[in-house]
Amino acid sequence: MTLPIEQDASRFRQIVRGKIKQNLRKYISNSELIGRRGKDLVSIPIPEIELPHFRFGEPRGGVGQGEGEVGSSLGPARPGDGSGPAGDQPGFHILEVELTLEELAELLGEELELPRIKPKGKRNVQGEVVRYTGVRHVGPESLRYFKRTYREALKRQLASGTYDPDRPAIVPIRDDKRYRSWKAYPRPESNAVILYMMDVSGSMTQRKKELVRLTAFWIDTWLRAHYKNIATRYIVHDATAHEVDATTFYHLRESGGTRISSAYDLCHQIIQKDYPADEWNLYAFHFSDGENYGGEDDRRCLNLLQKNILPQVNLFCYGQVRSAPGHQFMDTLGRLNDEKLATAEINDDDEIYVAIKAFLGKGL
Amino acid sequence: MAPISPELLDLQASLEGYARDFGLDFFEVRYEMLDYRMMNQVAAYDGFPTRYRHWRFGMEHERLSKSYAYGLHRIYEMVINNDPCYAYLLASNNLVDQKLVMAHVCGHSDFFKNNLWFAHTNRRMLDEMANHAARLRRHVERYGQDRVEEFIDACLSVDNLIDIHAAGVRRRPLPAPEAESESRRTVRKMPAKDYMDSYINPPAFLAEQKRQLEEAEKQHRRLPEEPERDVLLFLLERAPLENWQRDVLDIVREEAYYFGPQRQTKIMNEGWASFGHTHIMTERALKPEELIDYADHHSGTVAIHPGRLNPYKLGLELYRDIEGRWNRGAFGPEYEACENLEARRQWDRKLGLGRQKIFEVRRIYNDVGFIDEFLTEDFAREHRLFAFDYNEVTGEYEIAGREFDEIKRRLLFQLTNFGQPIVDVVDGNYENRGELYLVHRHEGVDLDLPFAEDTLRNLYTLWGRPVHLETVVEDEGKVLFSHGPDGGARRPVS
């Protein structure tokens, strides 16, 4: 059964995405939750549309309650605060929330409307993974939940008057005991490998590499949610190509010219050697600023792609980062017409979303 | 949606018994059990599952479900001002939570039934909302979703322009019958015998009467006769709308008036329900083993967050303070005049009027009056109230001070007209061109100007002729914003 709210919610989402009622777009504000994934902070947008009405301008002060000296801070101003009568929504305040990988990927998928990937390969059986998320009254002692058991026992002893603050001994009885319980989540069984290639020639600045790193973070997040095991390999190239580790990948800086074909060649060799295409889901991403050595090398690249790489991989994506005007490798790739090939330009943080949508929006 | 279990029904009966013993007098309460999904949905519709279709309910739902999913909040219950009163319980609440919530609901239901400001609200609103939905569905079928929705958006953009402090929906008397207005045109003499006439009705008196009459006549021709705060009503009566548009506007206005009192009495209502549940639970209903869970839940409800006032906490403490003061007789001129702090603290006339007083308070006040009358300097000090300001430099809010007058002034400002600017219609035929002239009663704080201009555009959609808003902009003085067929404009008013 679809709930009636679904119609309203989907209409709202359409407005937010700019599909209908363009005139309301300017009233969209994003209050946000702050998500935390390891050390990375991710903002979870909660779009809101506030229809215009007569209201007071500028963030106003107000009245609060609690300790503190004059001048002590109450924290940063947040959009949406400070208006309306005191505490319109008790209990609703912004906090940092810890995100699991799955939640983060779900957010990304929702935000960019990415289709779920259907893995290829024979080992496409869904397995299960067990996670301890619940609490129950019975279970093996090895799963006893100490804190909850203690709390129950404390409550009981307080209530029955057997708690002595001078000798605070807590003795749990059977009814107090709590045990962790688990839930099984489906877990994809197929494996994938991501091959990142990047141009490290003199023209690739630190800023360009930062854009690549951010893009790769989201690509990783999305793909990891769809595969059991993900292997990641990194290739850097200028006129020649080398395989490196992740740290080197993002920090190495070479000078000299660019021959993209060298990287594609190495990519092809790695696939040949380690990842037979019928067992692995292969994802190749290449980032460069679009300068290549010349027309000869462009032709070599197209040839390699068409003959060796595209038939093997699930997806090949090319991201062109802050390209200089002039001849661009992206134009060359434009000549190829293959549904496994996706290209995008990334000139700014905002365009990362566009690029990810272009890359992963195919659901391959 | 499901009815509640027999166990809970028994619980309800006993809790309501305790509530009546306590003195509460409430509408019959009907409970429904909802899981969190349904709860978020119903909450998005402000408690009315049968409400009309509109994207903003979807927006509210997205917000609620997201913050629920990340564990940032949960809605334990919702109560609908209706007779019978409907209340929704969250299925995953444990038994103590349900008990507390039911005790709390008795308080809300009592407040809805007895508070004066709710007297005019429709107690069949559940049905009425369903009717609204049906009416709007019909309009959508006939005129198309986009057109109707766009019009709803325009109406919602001005739905705060109602006369919230009027106790009823309609303040104006019905138009006087024609005959009477005829008689107003001639000067009426005082009754006198012929020979006394020139003494009793001297020419000066007659001239004065005539002048007054003409004045009234002029006023009568002005539209509206008095500045009209219920802008929506004025539009409803005077704007050249199609019938379906008038119907939409009527629905938006009716719902705005229905929800008005709830916004007007947030502190009092939540405080009253909390006051009720603490007494019912701690004096009657609570079993010893439930004490800690109860205390845990209750302390969460009344927790203080820096930078905002918790209406549950503030309301509850104010009722307690009032009860204590009226029990001790700590009120009136003699008490006010007493300057000895120690004597004030020890003050006790053993009047025992506290309980009676708070029941009276819950009947006749709304938040503005409640704060104005009962928030005392002693209370503010004891409860560590402070005023805070926005610091432009650091981009943070900071404690600005603890001066009582400032705290009270700000609280009252926030509560007056819900912290919304006050805007009146003063002329519906401005410059004799059928244009709408509004005045913002500026009280020291400027309007959000870009928003005001867009609101004017929406008003222009409704009114059909140019609209003007007179307001004050700091550093500029009086400014007139206008919106007409050529778009928006602003100019200073001399």
Short mmCIF file of C-alpha atoms in Angstrom, two decimals, chain B residues 309-482:
data_model
loop_
_atom_site.label_atom_id
_atom_site.label_comp_id
_atom_site.label_asym_id
_atom_site.label_seq_id
_atom_site.Cartn_x
_atom_site.Cartn_y
_atom_site.Cartn_z
CA LEU B 309 13.40 27.85 26.01
CA ASN B 310 11.76 24.54 26.58
CA PRO B 311 8.03 25.30 26.79
CA TYR B 312 7.42 22.15 28.84
CA LYS B 313 9.92 23.27 31.44
CA LEU B 314 9.00 26.95 31.50
CA GLY B 315 5.27 26.26 31.67
CA LEU B 316 5.56 23.58 34.32
CA GLU B 317 7.76 25.72 36.55
CA LEU B 318 5.50 28.74 36.16
CA TYR B 319 2.44 26.78 37.24
CA ARG B 320 4.38 25.45 40.20
CA ASP B 321 5.52 28.95 41.07
CA ILE B 322 2.00 30.33 40.86
CA GLU B 323 0.60 27.51 42.95
CA GLY B 324 3.26 28.08 45.58
CA ARG B 325 2.76 31.83 45.68
CA TRP B 326 -0.99 31.62 45.95
CA ASN B 327 -0.70 28.97 48.64
CA ARG B 328 1.53 31.29 50.61
CA GLY B 329 -0.38 34.42 49.69
CA ALA B 330 2.78 35.81 48.15
CA PHE B 331 1.02 38.23 45.83
CA GLY B 332 -0.80 41.53 45.96
CA PRO B 333 0.32 45.06 46.85
CA GLU B 334 1.57 44.26 50.33
CA TYR B 335 3.85 41.51 49.05
CA GLU B 336 5.00 43.57 46.08
CA ALA B 337 5.88 46.46 48.38
CA CYS B 338 7.97 44.28 50.66
CA GLU B 339 11.62 44.88 49.95
CA ASN B 340 13.12 42.56 52.50
CA LEU B 341 14.26 39.51 50.56
CA GLU B 342 14.23 37.28 53.60
CA ALA B 343 10.73 38.33 54.52
CA ARG B 344 9.59 37.67 50.97
CA ARG B 345 11.08 34.22 51.07
CA GLN B 346 9.45 33.43 54.40
CA TRP B 347 6.15 34.98 53.38
CA ASP B 348 3.29 32.69 54.28
CA ARG B 349 -0.31 33.71 54.85
CA LYS B 350 -1.44 30.08 54.61
CA LEU B 351 -4.10 30.95 52.08
CA GLY B 352 -3.99 27.62 50.27
CA LEU B 353 -5.41 29.18 47.11
CA GLY B 354 -2.76 27.72 44.81
CA ARG B 355 -4.67 24.91 43.18
CA GLN B 356 -7.72 27.06 42.60
CA LYS B 357 -5.56 29.79 41.10
CA ILE B 358 -3.78 27.64 38.55
CA PHE B 359 -7.04 26.15 37.34
CA GLU B 360 -8.25 29.70 36.83
CA VAL B 361 -5.02 30.61 35.05
CA ARG B 362 -5.30 27.69 32.64
CA ARG B 363 -8.80 28.83 31.79
CA ILE B 364 -8.34 32.49 30.97
CA TYR B 365 -4.79 33.19 29.85
CA ASN B 366 -2.76 32.67 26.72
CA ASP B 367 1.05 32.69 26.61
CA VAL B 368 1.36 36.46 26.31
CA GLY B 369 -0.79 37.12 29.35
CA PHE B 370 0.71 34.19 31.23
CA ILE B 371 4.24 35.53 30.88
CA ASP B 372 3.22 39.13 31.37
CA GLU B 373 1.32 38.43 34.54
CA PHE B 374 3.26 35.63 36.21
CA LEU B 375 6.88 35.77 35.12
CA THR B 376 8.45 37.52 38.09
CA GLU B 377 11.94 38.74 38.70
CA ASP B 378 12.37 36.14 41.43
CA PHE B 379 11.34 33.42 39.02
CA ALA B 380 13.70 34.60 36.30
CA ARG B 381 16.59 34.66 38.74
CA GLU B 382 15.77 31.30 40.25
CA HIS B 383 15.47 29.65 36.87
CA ARG B 384 18.56 31.26 35.43
CA LEU B 385 16.86 32.91 32.48
CA PHE B 386 19.03 35.01 30.23
CA ALA B 387 18.78 37.05 27.07
CA PHE B 388 21.03 36.13 24.18
CA ASP B 389 22.16 37.94 21.09
CA TYR B 390 23.74 37.14 17.80
CA ASN B 391 27.36 38.16 17.55
CA GLU B 392 28.12 39.23 13.98
CA VAL B 393 31.85 38.84 14.47
CA THR B 394 31.96 35.29 15.72
CA GLY B 395 28.76 34.15 14.02
CA GLU B 396 27.59 32.69 17.30
CA TYR B 397 24.87 33.37 19.80
CA GLU B 398 26.07 34.76 23.09
CA ILE B 399 24.51 35.39 26.47
CA ALA B 400 23.71 39.10 26.48
CA GLY B 401 22.60 39.54 30.05
CA ARG B 402 20.30 38.57 32.84
CA GLU B 403 18.37 41.80 33.36
CA PHE B 404 14.80 40.91 34.12
CA ASP B 405 13.16 43.72 32.15
CA GLU B 406 15.05 42.84 29.02
CA ILE B 407 14.24 39.13 29.34
CA LYS B 408 10.57 39.83 29.80
CA ARG B 409 10.45 42.39 27.01
CA ARG B 410 11.95 39.90 24.58
CA LEU B 411 9.76 37.03 25.64
CA LEU B 412 6.67 39.15 25.19
CA PHE B 413 7.90 40.36 21.83
CA GLN B 414 8.43 36.77 20.70
CA LEU B 415 4.99 35.75 21.82
CA THR B 416 2.99 38.74 20.64
CA ASN B 417 1.35 37.81 17.37
CA PHE B 418 3.60 34.63 17.42
CA GLY B 419 6.64 36.78 16.84
CA GLN B 420 5.18 37.73 13.47
CA PRO B 421 5.04 41.30 12.24
CA ILE B 422 1.66 42.96 12.54
CA VAL B 423 0.21 44.03 9.21
CA ASP B 424 -3.15 45.74 8.66
CA VAL B 425 -5.19 46.55 5.59
CA VAL B 426 -5.90 50.27 5.78
CA ASP B 427 -7.28 50.89 2.33
CA GLY B 428 -8.83 48.63 -0.25
CA ASN B 429 -9.34 51.45 -2.72
CA TYR B 430 -6.06 53.29 -2.51
CA GLU B 431 -5.93 56.48 -4.59
CA ASN B 432 -9.39 55.54 -5.76
CA ARG B 433 -7.85 52.96 -8.07
CA GLY B 434 -8.94 49.81 -6.30
CA GLU B 435 -5.42 49.16 -5.06
CA LEU B 436 -4.64 47.46 -1.76
CA TYR B 437 -2.73 49.41 0.86
CA LEU B 438 -1.19 47.57 3.83
CA VAL B 439 0.67 49.03 6.76
CA HIS B 440 3.24 47.18 8.79
CA ARG B 441 3.08 48.34 12.43
CA HIS B 442 6.81 48.75 12.88
CA GLU B 443 7.99 48.13 16.41
CA GLY B 444 11.72 48.48 16.13
CA VAL B 445 12.55 45.44 14.03
CA ASP B 446 12.64 45.61 10.25
CA LEU B 447 11.00 43.14 7.93
CA ASP B 448 12.97 40.65 5.92
CA LEU B 449 12.77 42.78 2.79
CA PRO B 450 13.38 40.27 -0.04
CA PHE B 451 10.79 38.00 1.51
CA ALA B 452 8.38 40.89 1.96
CA GLU B 453 8.67 41.79 -1.71
CA ASP B 454 7.93 38.22 -2.76
CA THR B 455 4.99 38.09 -0.38
CA LEU B 456 3.66 41.24 -2.01
CA ARG B 457 3.89 39.54 -5.37
CA ASN B 458 1.75 36.71 -4.03
CA LEU B 459 -0.70 39.22 -2.61
CA TYR B 460 -0.89 40.83 -6.02
CA THR B 461 -1.86 37.42 -7.41
CA LEU B 462 -4.70 37.29 -4.91
CA TRP B 463 -5.85 40.89 -5.12
CA GLY B 464 -5.54 41.26 -8.89
CA ARG B 465 -4.72 44.98 -8.66
CA PRO B 466 -1.51 46.65 -7.47
CA VAL B 467 -0.67 46.14 -3.79
CA HIS B 468 1.36 48.37 -1.47
CA LEU B 469 3.05 47.80 1.84
CA GLU B 470 4.10 50.69 4.02
CA THR B 471 6.85 49.82 6.44
CA VAL B 472 9.88 51.35 8.09
CA VAL B 473 13.40 50.52 7.05
CA GLU B 474 16.16 51.41 9.46
CA ASP B 475 18.28 54.30 8.15
CA GLU B 476 15.67 55.10 5.51
CA GLY B 477 12.50 55.85 7.38
CA LYS B 478 9.11 55.07 5.96
CA VAL B 479 9.22 53.14 2.72
CA LEU B 480 6.43 52.05 0.44
CA PHE B 481 6.85 48.74 -1.35
CA SER B 482 4.54 48.12 -4.25
#
